[in-house]
JSON list of C-alpha atoms and ligand atoms in Angstrom, two decimals:
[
{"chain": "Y", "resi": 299, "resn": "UNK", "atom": "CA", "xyz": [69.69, 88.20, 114.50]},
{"chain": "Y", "resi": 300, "resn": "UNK", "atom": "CA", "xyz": [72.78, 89.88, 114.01]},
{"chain": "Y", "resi": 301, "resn": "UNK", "atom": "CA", "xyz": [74.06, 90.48, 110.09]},
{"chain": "Y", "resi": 302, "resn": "UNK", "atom": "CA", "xyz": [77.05, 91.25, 108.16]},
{"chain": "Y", "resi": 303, "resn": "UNK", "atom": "CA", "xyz": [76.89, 93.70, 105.46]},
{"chain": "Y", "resi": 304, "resn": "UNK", "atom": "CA", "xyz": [79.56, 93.91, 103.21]},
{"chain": "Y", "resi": 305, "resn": "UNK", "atom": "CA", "xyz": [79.66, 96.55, 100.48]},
{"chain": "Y", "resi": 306, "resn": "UNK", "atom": "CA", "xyz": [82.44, 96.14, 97.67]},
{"chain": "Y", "resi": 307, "resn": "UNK", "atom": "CA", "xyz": [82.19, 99.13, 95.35]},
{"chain": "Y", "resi": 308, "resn": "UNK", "atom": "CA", "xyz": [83.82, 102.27, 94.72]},
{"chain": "Y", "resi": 309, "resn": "UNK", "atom": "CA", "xyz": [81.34, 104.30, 93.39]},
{"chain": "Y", "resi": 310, "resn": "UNK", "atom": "CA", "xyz": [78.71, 106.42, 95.28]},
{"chain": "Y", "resi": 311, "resn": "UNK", "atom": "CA", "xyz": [75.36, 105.80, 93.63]},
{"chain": "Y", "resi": 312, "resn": "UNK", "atom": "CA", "xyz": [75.72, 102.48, 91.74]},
{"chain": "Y", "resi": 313, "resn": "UNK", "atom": "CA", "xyz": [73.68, 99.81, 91.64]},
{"chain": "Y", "resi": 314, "resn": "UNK", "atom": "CA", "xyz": [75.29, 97.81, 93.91]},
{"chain": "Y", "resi": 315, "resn": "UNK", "atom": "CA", "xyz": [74.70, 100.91, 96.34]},
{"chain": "Y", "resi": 316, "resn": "UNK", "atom": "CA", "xyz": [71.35, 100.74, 95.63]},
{"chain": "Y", "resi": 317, "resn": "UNK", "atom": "CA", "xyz": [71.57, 96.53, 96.34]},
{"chain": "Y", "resi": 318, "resn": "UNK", "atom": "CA", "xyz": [73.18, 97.10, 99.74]},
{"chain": "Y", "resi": 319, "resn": "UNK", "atom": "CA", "xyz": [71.30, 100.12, 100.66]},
{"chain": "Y", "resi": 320, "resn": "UNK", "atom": "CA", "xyz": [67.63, 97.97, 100.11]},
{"chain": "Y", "resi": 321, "resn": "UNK", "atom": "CA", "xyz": [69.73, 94.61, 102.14]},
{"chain": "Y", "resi": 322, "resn": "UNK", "atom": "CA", "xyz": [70.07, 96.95, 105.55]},
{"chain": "Y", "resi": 323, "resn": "UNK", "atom": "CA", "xyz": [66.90, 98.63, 104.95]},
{"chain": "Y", "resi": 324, "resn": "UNK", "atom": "CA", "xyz": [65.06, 95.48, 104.75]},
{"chain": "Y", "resi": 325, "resn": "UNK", "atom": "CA", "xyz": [67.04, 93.85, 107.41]},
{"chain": "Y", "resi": 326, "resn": "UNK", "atom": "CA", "xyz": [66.43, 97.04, 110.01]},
{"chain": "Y", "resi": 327, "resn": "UNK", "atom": "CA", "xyz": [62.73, 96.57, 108.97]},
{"chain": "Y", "resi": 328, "resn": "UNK", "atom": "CA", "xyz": [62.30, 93.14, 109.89]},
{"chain": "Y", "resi": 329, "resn": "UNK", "atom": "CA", "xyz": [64.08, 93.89, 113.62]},
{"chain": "Y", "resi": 330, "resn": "UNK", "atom": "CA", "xyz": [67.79, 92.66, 112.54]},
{"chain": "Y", "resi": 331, "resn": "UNK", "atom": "CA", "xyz": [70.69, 93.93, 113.79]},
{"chain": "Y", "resi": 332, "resn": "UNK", "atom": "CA", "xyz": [72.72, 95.22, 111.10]},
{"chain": "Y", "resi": 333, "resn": "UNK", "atom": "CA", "xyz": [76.23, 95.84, 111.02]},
{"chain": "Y", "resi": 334, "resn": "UNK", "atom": "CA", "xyz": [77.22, 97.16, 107.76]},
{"chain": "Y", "resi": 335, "resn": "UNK", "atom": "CA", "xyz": [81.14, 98.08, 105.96]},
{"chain": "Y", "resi": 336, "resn": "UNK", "atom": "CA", "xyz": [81.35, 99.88, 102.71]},
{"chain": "Y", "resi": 337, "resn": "UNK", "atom": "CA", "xyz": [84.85, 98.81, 102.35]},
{"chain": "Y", "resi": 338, "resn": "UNK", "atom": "CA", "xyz": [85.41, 101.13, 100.03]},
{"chain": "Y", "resi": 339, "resn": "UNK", "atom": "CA", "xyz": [84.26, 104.32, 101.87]},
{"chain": "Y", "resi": 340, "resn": "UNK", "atom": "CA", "xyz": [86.18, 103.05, 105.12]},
{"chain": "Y", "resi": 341, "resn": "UNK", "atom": "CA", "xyz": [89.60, 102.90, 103.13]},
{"chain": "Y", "resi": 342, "resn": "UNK", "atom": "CA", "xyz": [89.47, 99.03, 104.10]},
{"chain": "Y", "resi": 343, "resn": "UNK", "atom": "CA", "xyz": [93.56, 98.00, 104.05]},
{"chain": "Y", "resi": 344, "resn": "UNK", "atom": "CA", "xyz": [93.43, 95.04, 101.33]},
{"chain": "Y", "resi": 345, "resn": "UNK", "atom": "CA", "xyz": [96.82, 93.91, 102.10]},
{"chain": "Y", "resi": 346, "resn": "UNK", "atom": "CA", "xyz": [97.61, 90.46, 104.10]},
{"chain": "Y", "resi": 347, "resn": "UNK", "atom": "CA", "xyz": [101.39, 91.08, 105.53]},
{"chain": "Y", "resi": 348, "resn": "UNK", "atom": "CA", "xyz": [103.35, 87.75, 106.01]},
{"chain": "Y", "resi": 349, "resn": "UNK", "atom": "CA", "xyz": [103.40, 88.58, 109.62]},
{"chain": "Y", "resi": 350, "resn": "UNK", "atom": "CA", "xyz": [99.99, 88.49, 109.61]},
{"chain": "Y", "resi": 351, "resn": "UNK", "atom": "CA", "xyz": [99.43, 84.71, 108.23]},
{"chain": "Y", "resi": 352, "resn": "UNK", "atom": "CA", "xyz": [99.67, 82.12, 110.66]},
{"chain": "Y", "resi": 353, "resn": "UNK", "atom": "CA", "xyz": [96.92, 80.97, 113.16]},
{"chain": "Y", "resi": 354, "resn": "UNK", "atom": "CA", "xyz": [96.83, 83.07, 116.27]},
{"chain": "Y", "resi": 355, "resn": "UNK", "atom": "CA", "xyz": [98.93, 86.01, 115.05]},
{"chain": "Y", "resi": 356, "resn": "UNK", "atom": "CA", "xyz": [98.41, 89.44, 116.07]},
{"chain": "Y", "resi": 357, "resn": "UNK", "atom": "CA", "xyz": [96.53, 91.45, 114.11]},
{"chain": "Y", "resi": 358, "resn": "UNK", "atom": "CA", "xyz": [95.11, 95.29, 113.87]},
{"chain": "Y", "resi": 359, "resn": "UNK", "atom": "CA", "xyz": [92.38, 96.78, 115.67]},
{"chain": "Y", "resi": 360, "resn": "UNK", "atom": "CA", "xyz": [90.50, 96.98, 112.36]},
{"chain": "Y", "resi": 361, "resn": "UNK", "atom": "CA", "xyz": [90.77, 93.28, 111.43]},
{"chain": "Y", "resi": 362, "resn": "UNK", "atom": "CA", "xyz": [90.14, 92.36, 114.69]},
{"chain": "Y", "resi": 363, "resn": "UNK", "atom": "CA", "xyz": [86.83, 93.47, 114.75]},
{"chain": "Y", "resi": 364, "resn": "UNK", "atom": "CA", "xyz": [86.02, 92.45, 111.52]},
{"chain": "Y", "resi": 365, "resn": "UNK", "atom": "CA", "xyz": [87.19, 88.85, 112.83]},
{"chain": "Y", "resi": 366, "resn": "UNK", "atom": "CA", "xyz": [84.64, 89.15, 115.83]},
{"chain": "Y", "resi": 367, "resn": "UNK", "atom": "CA", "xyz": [82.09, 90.25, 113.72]},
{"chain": "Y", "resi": 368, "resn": "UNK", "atom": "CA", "xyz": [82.07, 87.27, 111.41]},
{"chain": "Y", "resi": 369, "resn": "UNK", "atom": "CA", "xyz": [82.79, 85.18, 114.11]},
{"chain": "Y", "resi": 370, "resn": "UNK", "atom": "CA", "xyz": [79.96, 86.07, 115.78]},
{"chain": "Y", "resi": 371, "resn": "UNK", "atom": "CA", "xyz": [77.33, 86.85, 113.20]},
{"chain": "Y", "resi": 372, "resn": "UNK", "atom": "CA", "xyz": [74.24, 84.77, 112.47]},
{"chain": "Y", "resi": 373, "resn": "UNK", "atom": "CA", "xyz": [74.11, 85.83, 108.94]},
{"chain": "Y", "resi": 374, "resn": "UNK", "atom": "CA", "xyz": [76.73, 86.91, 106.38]},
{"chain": "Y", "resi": 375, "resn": "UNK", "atom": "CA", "xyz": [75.79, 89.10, 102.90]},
{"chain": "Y", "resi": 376, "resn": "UNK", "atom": "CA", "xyz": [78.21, 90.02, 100.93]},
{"chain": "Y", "resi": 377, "resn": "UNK", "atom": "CA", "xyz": [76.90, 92.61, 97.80]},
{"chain": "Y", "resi": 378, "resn": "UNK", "atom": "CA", "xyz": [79.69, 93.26, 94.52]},
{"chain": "Y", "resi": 379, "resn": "UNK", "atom": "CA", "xyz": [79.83, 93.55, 91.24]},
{"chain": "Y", "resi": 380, "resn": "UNK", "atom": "CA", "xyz": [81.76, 91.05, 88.89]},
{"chain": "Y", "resi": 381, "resn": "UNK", "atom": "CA", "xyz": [85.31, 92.40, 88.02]},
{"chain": "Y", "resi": 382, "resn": "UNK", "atom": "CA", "xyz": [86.94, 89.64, 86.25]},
{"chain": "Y", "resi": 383, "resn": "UNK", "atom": "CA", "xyz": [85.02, 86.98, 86.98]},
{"chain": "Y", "resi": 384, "resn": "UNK", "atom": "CA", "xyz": [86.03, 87.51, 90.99]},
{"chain": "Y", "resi": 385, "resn": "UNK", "atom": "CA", "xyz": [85.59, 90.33, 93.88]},
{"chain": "Y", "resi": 386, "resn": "UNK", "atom": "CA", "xyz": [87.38, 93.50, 93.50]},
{"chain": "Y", "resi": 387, "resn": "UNK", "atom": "CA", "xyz": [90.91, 93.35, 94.79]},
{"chain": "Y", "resi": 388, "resn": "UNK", "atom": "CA", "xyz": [90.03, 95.43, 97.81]},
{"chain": "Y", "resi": 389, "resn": "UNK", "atom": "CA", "xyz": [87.26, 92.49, 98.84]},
{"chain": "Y", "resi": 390, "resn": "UNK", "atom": "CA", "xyz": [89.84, 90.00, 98.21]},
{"chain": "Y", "resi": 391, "resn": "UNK", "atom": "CA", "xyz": [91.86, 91.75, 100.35]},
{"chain": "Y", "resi": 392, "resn": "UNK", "atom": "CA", "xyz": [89.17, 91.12, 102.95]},
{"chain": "Y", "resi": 393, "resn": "UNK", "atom": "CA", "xyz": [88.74, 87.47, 102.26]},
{"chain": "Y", "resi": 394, "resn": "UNK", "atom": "CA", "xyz": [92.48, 87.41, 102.43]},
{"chain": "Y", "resi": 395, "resn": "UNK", "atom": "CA", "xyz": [92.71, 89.07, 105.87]},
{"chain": "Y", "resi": 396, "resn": "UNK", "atom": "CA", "xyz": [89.53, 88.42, 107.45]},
{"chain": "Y", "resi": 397, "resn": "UNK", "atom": "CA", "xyz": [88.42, 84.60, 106.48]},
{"chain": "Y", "resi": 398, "resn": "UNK", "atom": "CA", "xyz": [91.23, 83.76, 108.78]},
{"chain": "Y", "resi": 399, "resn": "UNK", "atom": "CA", "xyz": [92.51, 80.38, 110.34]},
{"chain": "Y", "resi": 400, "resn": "UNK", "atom": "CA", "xyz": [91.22, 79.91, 113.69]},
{"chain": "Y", "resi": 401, "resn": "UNK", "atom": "CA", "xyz": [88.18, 82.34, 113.39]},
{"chain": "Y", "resi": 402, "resn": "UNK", "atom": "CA", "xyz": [86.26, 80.91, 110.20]},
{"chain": "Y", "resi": 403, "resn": "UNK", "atom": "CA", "xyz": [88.08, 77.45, 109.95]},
{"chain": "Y", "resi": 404, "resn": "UNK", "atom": "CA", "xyz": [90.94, 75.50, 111.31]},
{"chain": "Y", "resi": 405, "resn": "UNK", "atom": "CA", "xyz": [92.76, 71.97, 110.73]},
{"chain": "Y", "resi": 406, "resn": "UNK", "atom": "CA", "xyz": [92.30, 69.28, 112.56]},
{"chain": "Y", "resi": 407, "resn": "UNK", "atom": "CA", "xyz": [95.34, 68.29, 115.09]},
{"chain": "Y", "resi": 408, "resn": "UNK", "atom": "CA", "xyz": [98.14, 66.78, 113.45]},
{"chain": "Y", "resi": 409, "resn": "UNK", "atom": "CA", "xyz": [96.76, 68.21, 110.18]},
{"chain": "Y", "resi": 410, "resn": "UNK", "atom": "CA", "xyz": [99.32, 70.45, 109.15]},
{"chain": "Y", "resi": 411, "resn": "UNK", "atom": "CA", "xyz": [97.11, 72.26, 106.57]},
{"chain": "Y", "resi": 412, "resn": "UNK", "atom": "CA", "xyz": [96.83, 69.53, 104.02]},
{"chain": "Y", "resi": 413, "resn": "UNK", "atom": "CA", "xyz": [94.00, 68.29, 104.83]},
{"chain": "Y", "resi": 414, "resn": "UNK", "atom": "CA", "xyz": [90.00, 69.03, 104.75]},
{"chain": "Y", "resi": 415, "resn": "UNK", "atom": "CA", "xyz": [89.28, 72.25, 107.10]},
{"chain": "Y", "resi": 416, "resn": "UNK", "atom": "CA", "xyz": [86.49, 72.58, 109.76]},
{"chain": "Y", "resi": 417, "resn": "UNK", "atom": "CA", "xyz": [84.01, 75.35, 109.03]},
{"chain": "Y", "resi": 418, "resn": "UNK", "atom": "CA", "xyz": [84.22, 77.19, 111.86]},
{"chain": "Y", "resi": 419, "resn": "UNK", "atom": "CA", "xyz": [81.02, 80.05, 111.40]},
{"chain": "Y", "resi": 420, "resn": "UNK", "atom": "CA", "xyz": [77.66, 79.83, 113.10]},
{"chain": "Y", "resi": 421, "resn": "UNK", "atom": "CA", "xyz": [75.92, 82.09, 110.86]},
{"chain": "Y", "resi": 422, "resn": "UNK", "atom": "CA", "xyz": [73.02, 80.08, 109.51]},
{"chain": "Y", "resi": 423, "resn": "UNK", "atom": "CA", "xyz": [72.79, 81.83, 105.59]},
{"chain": "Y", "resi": 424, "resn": "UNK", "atom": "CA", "xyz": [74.92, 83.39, 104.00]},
{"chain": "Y", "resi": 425, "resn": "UNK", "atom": "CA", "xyz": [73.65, 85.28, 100.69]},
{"chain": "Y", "resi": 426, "resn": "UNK", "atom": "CA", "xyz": [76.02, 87.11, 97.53]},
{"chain": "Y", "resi": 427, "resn": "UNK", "atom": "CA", "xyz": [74.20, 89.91, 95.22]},
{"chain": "Y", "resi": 428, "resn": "UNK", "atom": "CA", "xyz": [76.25, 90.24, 92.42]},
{"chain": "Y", "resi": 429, "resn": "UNK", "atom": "CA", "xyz": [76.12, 92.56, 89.42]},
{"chain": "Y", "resi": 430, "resn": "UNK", "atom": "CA", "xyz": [77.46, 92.52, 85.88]},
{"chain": "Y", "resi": 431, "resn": "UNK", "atom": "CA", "xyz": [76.92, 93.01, 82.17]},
{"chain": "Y", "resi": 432, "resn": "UNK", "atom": "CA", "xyz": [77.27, 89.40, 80.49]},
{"chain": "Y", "resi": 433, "resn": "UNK", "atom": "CA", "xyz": [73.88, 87.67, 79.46]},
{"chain": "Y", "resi": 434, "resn": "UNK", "atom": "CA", "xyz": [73.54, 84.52, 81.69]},
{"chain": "Y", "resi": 435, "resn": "UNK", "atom": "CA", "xyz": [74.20, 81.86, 78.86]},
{"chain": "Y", "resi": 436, "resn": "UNK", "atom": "CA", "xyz": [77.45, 83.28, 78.18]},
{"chain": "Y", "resi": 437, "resn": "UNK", "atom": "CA", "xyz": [78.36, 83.62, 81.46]},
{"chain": "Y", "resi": 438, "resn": "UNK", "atom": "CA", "xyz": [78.19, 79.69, 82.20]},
{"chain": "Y", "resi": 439, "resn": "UNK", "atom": "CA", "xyz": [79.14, 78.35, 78.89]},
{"chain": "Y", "resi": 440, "resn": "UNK", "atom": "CA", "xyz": [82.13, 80.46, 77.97]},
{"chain": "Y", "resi": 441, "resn": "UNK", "atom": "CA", "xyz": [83.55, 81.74, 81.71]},
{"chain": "Y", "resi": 442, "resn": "UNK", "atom": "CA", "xyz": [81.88, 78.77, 83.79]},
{"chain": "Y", "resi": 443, "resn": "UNK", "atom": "CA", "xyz": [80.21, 81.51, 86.49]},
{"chain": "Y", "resi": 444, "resn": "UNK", "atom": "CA", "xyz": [83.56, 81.54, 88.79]},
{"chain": "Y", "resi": 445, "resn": "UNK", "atom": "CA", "xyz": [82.09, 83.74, 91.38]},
{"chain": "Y", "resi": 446, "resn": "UNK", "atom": "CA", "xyz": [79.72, 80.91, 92.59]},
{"chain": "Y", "resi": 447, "resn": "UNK", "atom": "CA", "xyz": [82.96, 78.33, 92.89]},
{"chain": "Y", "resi": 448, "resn": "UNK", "atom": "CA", "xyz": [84.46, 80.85, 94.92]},
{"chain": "Y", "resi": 449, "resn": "UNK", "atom": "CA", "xyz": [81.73, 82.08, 97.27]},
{"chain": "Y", "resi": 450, "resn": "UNK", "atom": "CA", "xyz": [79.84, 78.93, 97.15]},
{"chain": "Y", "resi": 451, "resn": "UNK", "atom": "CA", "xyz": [82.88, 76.29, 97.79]},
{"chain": "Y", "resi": 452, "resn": "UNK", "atom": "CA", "xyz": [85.69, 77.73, 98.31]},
{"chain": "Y", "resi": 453, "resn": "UNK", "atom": "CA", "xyz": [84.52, 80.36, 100.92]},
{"chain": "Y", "resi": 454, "resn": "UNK", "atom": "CA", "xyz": [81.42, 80.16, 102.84]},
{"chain": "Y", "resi": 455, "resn": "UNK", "atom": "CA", "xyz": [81.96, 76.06, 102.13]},
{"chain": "Y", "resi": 456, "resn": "UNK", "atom": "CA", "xyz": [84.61, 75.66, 103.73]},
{"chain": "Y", "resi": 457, "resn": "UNK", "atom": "CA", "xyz": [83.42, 78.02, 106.56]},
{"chain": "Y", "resi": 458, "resn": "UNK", "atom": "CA", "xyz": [80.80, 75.32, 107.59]},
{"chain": "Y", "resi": 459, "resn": "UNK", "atom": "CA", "xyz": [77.93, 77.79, 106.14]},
{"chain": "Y", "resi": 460, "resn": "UNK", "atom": "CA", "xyz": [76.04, 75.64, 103.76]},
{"chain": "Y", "resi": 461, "resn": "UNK", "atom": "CA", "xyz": [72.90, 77.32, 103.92]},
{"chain": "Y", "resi": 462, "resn": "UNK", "atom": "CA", "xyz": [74.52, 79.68, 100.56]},
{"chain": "Y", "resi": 463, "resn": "UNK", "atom": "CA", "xyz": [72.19, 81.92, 97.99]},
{"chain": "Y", "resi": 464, "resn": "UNK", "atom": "CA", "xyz": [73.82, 83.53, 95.15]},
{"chain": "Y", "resi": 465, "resn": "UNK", "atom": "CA", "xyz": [71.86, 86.05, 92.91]},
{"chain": "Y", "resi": 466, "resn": "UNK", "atom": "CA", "xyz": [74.17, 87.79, 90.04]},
{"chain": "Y", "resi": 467, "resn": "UNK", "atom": "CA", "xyz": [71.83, 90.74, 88.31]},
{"chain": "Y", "resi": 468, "resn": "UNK", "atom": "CA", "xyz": [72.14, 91.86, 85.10]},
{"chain": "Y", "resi": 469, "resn": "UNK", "atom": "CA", "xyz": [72.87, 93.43, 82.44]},
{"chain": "Y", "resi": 470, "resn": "UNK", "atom": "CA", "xyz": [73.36, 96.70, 84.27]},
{"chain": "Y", "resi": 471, "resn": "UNK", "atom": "CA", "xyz": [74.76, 98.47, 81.61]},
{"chain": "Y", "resi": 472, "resn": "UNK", "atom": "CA", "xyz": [71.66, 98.39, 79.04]},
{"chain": "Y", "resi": 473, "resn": "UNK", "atom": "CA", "xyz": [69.27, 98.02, 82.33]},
{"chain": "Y", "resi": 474, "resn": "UNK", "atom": "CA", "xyz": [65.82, 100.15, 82.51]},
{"chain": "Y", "resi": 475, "resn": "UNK", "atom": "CA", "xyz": [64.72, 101.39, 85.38]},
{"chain": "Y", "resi": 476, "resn": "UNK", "atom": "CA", "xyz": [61.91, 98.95, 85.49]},
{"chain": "Y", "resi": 477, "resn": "UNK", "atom": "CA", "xyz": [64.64, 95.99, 85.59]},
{"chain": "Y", "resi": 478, "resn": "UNK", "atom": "CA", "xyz": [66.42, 98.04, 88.29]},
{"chain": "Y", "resi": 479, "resn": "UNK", "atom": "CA", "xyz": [63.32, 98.11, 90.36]},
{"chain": "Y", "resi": 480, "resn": "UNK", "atom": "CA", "xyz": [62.35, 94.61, 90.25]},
{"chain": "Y", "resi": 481, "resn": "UNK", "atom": "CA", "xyz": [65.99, 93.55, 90.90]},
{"chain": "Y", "resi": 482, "resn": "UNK", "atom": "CA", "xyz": [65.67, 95.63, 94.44]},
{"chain": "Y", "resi": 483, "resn": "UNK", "atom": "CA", "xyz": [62.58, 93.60, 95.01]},
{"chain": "Y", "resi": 484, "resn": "UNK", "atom": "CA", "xyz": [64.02, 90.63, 94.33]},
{"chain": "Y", "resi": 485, "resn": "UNK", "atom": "CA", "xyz": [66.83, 91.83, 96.82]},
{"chain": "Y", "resi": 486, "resn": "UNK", "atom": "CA", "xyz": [64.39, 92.74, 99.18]},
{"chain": "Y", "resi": 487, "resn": "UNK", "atom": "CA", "xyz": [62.09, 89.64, 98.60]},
{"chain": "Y", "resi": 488, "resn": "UNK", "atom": "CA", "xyz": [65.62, 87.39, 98.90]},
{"chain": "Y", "resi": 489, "resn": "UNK", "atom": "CA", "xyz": [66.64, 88.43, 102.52]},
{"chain": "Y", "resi": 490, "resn": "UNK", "atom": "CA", "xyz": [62.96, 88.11, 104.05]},
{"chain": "Y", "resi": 491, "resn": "UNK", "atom": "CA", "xyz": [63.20, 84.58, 102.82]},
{"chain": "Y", "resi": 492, "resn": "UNK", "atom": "CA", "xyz": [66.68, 84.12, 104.51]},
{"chain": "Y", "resi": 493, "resn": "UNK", "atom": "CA", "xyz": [66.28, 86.13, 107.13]},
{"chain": "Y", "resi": 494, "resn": "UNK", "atom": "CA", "xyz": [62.35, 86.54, 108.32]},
{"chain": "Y", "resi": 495, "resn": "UNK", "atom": "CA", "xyz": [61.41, 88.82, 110.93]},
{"chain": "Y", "resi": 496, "resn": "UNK", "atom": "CA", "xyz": [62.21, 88.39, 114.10]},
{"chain": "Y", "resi": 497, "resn": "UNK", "atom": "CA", "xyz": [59.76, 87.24, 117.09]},
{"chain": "W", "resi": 1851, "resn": "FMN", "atom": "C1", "xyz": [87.62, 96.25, 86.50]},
{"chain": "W", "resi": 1851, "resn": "FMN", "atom": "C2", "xyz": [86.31, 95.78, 85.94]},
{"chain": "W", "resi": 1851, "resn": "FMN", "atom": "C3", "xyz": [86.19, 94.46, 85.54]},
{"chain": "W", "resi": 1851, "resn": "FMN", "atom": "C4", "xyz": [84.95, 93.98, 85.07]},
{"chain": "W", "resi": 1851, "resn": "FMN", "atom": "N1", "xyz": [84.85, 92.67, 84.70]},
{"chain": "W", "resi": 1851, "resn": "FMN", "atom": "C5", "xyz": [83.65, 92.19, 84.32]},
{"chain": "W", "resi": 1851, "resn": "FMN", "atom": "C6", "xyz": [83.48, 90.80, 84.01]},
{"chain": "W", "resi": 1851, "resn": "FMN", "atom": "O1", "xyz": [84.41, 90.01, 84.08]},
{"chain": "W", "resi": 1851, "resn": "FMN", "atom": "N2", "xyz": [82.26, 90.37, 83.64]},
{"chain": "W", "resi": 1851, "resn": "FMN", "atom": "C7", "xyz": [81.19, 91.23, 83.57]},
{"chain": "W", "resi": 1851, "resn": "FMN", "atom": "O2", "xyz": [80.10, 90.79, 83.23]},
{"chain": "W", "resi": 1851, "resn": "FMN", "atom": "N3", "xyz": [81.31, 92.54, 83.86]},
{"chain": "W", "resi": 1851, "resn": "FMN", "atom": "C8", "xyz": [82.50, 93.04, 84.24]},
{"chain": "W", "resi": 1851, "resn": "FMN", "atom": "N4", "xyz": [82.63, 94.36, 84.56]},
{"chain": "W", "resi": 1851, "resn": "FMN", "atom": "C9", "xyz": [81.43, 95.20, 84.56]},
{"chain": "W", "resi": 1851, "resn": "FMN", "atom": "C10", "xyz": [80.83, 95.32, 85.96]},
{"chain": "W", "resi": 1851, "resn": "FMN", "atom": "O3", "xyz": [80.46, 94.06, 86.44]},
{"chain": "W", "resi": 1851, "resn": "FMN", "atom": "C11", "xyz": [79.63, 96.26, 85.92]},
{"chain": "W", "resi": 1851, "resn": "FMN", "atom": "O4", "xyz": [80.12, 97.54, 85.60]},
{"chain": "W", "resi": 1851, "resn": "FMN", "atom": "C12", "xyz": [78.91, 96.33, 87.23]},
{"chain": "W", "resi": 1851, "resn": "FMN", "atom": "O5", "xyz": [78.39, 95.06, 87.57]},
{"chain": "W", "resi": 1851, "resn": "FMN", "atom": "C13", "xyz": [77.76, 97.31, 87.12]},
{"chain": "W", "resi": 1851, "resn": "FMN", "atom": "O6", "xyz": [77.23, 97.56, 88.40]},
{"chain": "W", "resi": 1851, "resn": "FMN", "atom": "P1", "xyz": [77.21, 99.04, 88.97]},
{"chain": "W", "resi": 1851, "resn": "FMN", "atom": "O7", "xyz": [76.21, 99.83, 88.15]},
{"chain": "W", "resi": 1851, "resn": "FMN", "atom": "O8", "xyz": [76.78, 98.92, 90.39]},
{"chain": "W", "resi": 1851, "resn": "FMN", "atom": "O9", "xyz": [78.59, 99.60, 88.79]},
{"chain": "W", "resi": 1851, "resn": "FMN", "atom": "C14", "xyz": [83.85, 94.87, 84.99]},
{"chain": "W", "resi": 1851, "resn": "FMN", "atom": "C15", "xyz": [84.00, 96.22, 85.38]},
{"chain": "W", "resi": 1851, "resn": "FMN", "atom": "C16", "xyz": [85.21, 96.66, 85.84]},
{"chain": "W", "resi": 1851, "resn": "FMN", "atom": "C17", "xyz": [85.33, 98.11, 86.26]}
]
């Protein structure tokens, strides 16, 4: 099968690193074919220029591809930490200019954009990893877990992929190494069941 990485952090050697490093790993080791963007490290543009918006406009060689990947990929995971309850700005950016109209969903005729939209992706699964440094219970009860709306619903959704997974580890910050380790296997665990080997 063919998989979408997406990487969302700007540090070298964080945890999420670690998360996305164990995702291709494991995905290579089960006979995947992995194609993988640290958005970060590639200087990913975040910004979607009006010219850019409607259906069937032309857009850059960069986004292009992006749009042909996702198009065409059988499985989608997306690894981040939790900045404000949503994706950093730069992975917005990529929502923004990459979950585009036409490529991951489109209205039906006559609907001018009012309406319900067809999920147009044909990857089967689609899995988040998530970090961050609230406890759990807090994290529903007082800020109602908004990164699961969004990915959950409002993204992959609406994209016709239904088959979703969401795993948010933590708390990094007081972490041991022992949690760290067990979170990778959990990681690594997580895509075999979504994604088992191939043949
Ligand atoms: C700009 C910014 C916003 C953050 N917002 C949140 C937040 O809303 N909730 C939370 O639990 N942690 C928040 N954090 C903490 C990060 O989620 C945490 O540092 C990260 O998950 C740790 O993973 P890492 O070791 O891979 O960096 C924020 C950190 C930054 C830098």
């Amino acid at each position: 099968m063919k998989i979408v990485v997406i990487l969302a952090h700007p540090k070298k050697g964080s945890f999420n690193h670690a998360i996305a490093n164990m995702v291709v790993e494991t995905l290579e080791g089960v006979g995947h074919e992995v194609i993988y963007h640290d958005l970060y490290e590639e200087s990913f543009d975040p910004i979607l220029r009006s010219a850019e918006i409607p259906k069937g406009a032309c857009v850059d060689d960069v986004i292009s591809n992006h749009c042909n990947e996702i198009a065409n990929a059988d499985g989608i995971i997306i690894v981040h930490p939790n900045w404000w309850g949503q994706p950093p700005a730069l992975l917005k950016g990529w929502i923004d200019r990459v979950i585009r109209p036409g490529v991951t969903y489109e209205f039906e005729e006559n609907d001018s954009g009012e309406g319900v939209p067809i999920g147009l992706l044909k990857a089967k699964a689609a899995i988040v990893f998530n970090t961050s440094n609230t406890y759990h219970e807090r994290e529903m009860n007082v800020f109602g877990d908004p990164l699961e709306t969004i990915w959950k619903n409002c993204i992959f959704g609406l994209c016709g992929v239904n088959n979703f997974y969401r795993k948010m580890y933590g708390v990094i910050v007081t972490s041991t190494i022992e949690e760290r380790k067990s979170w990778l296997d959990d990681v690594k665990e997580t895509v075999i069941r979504y994604f088992p080997k191939e043949g």
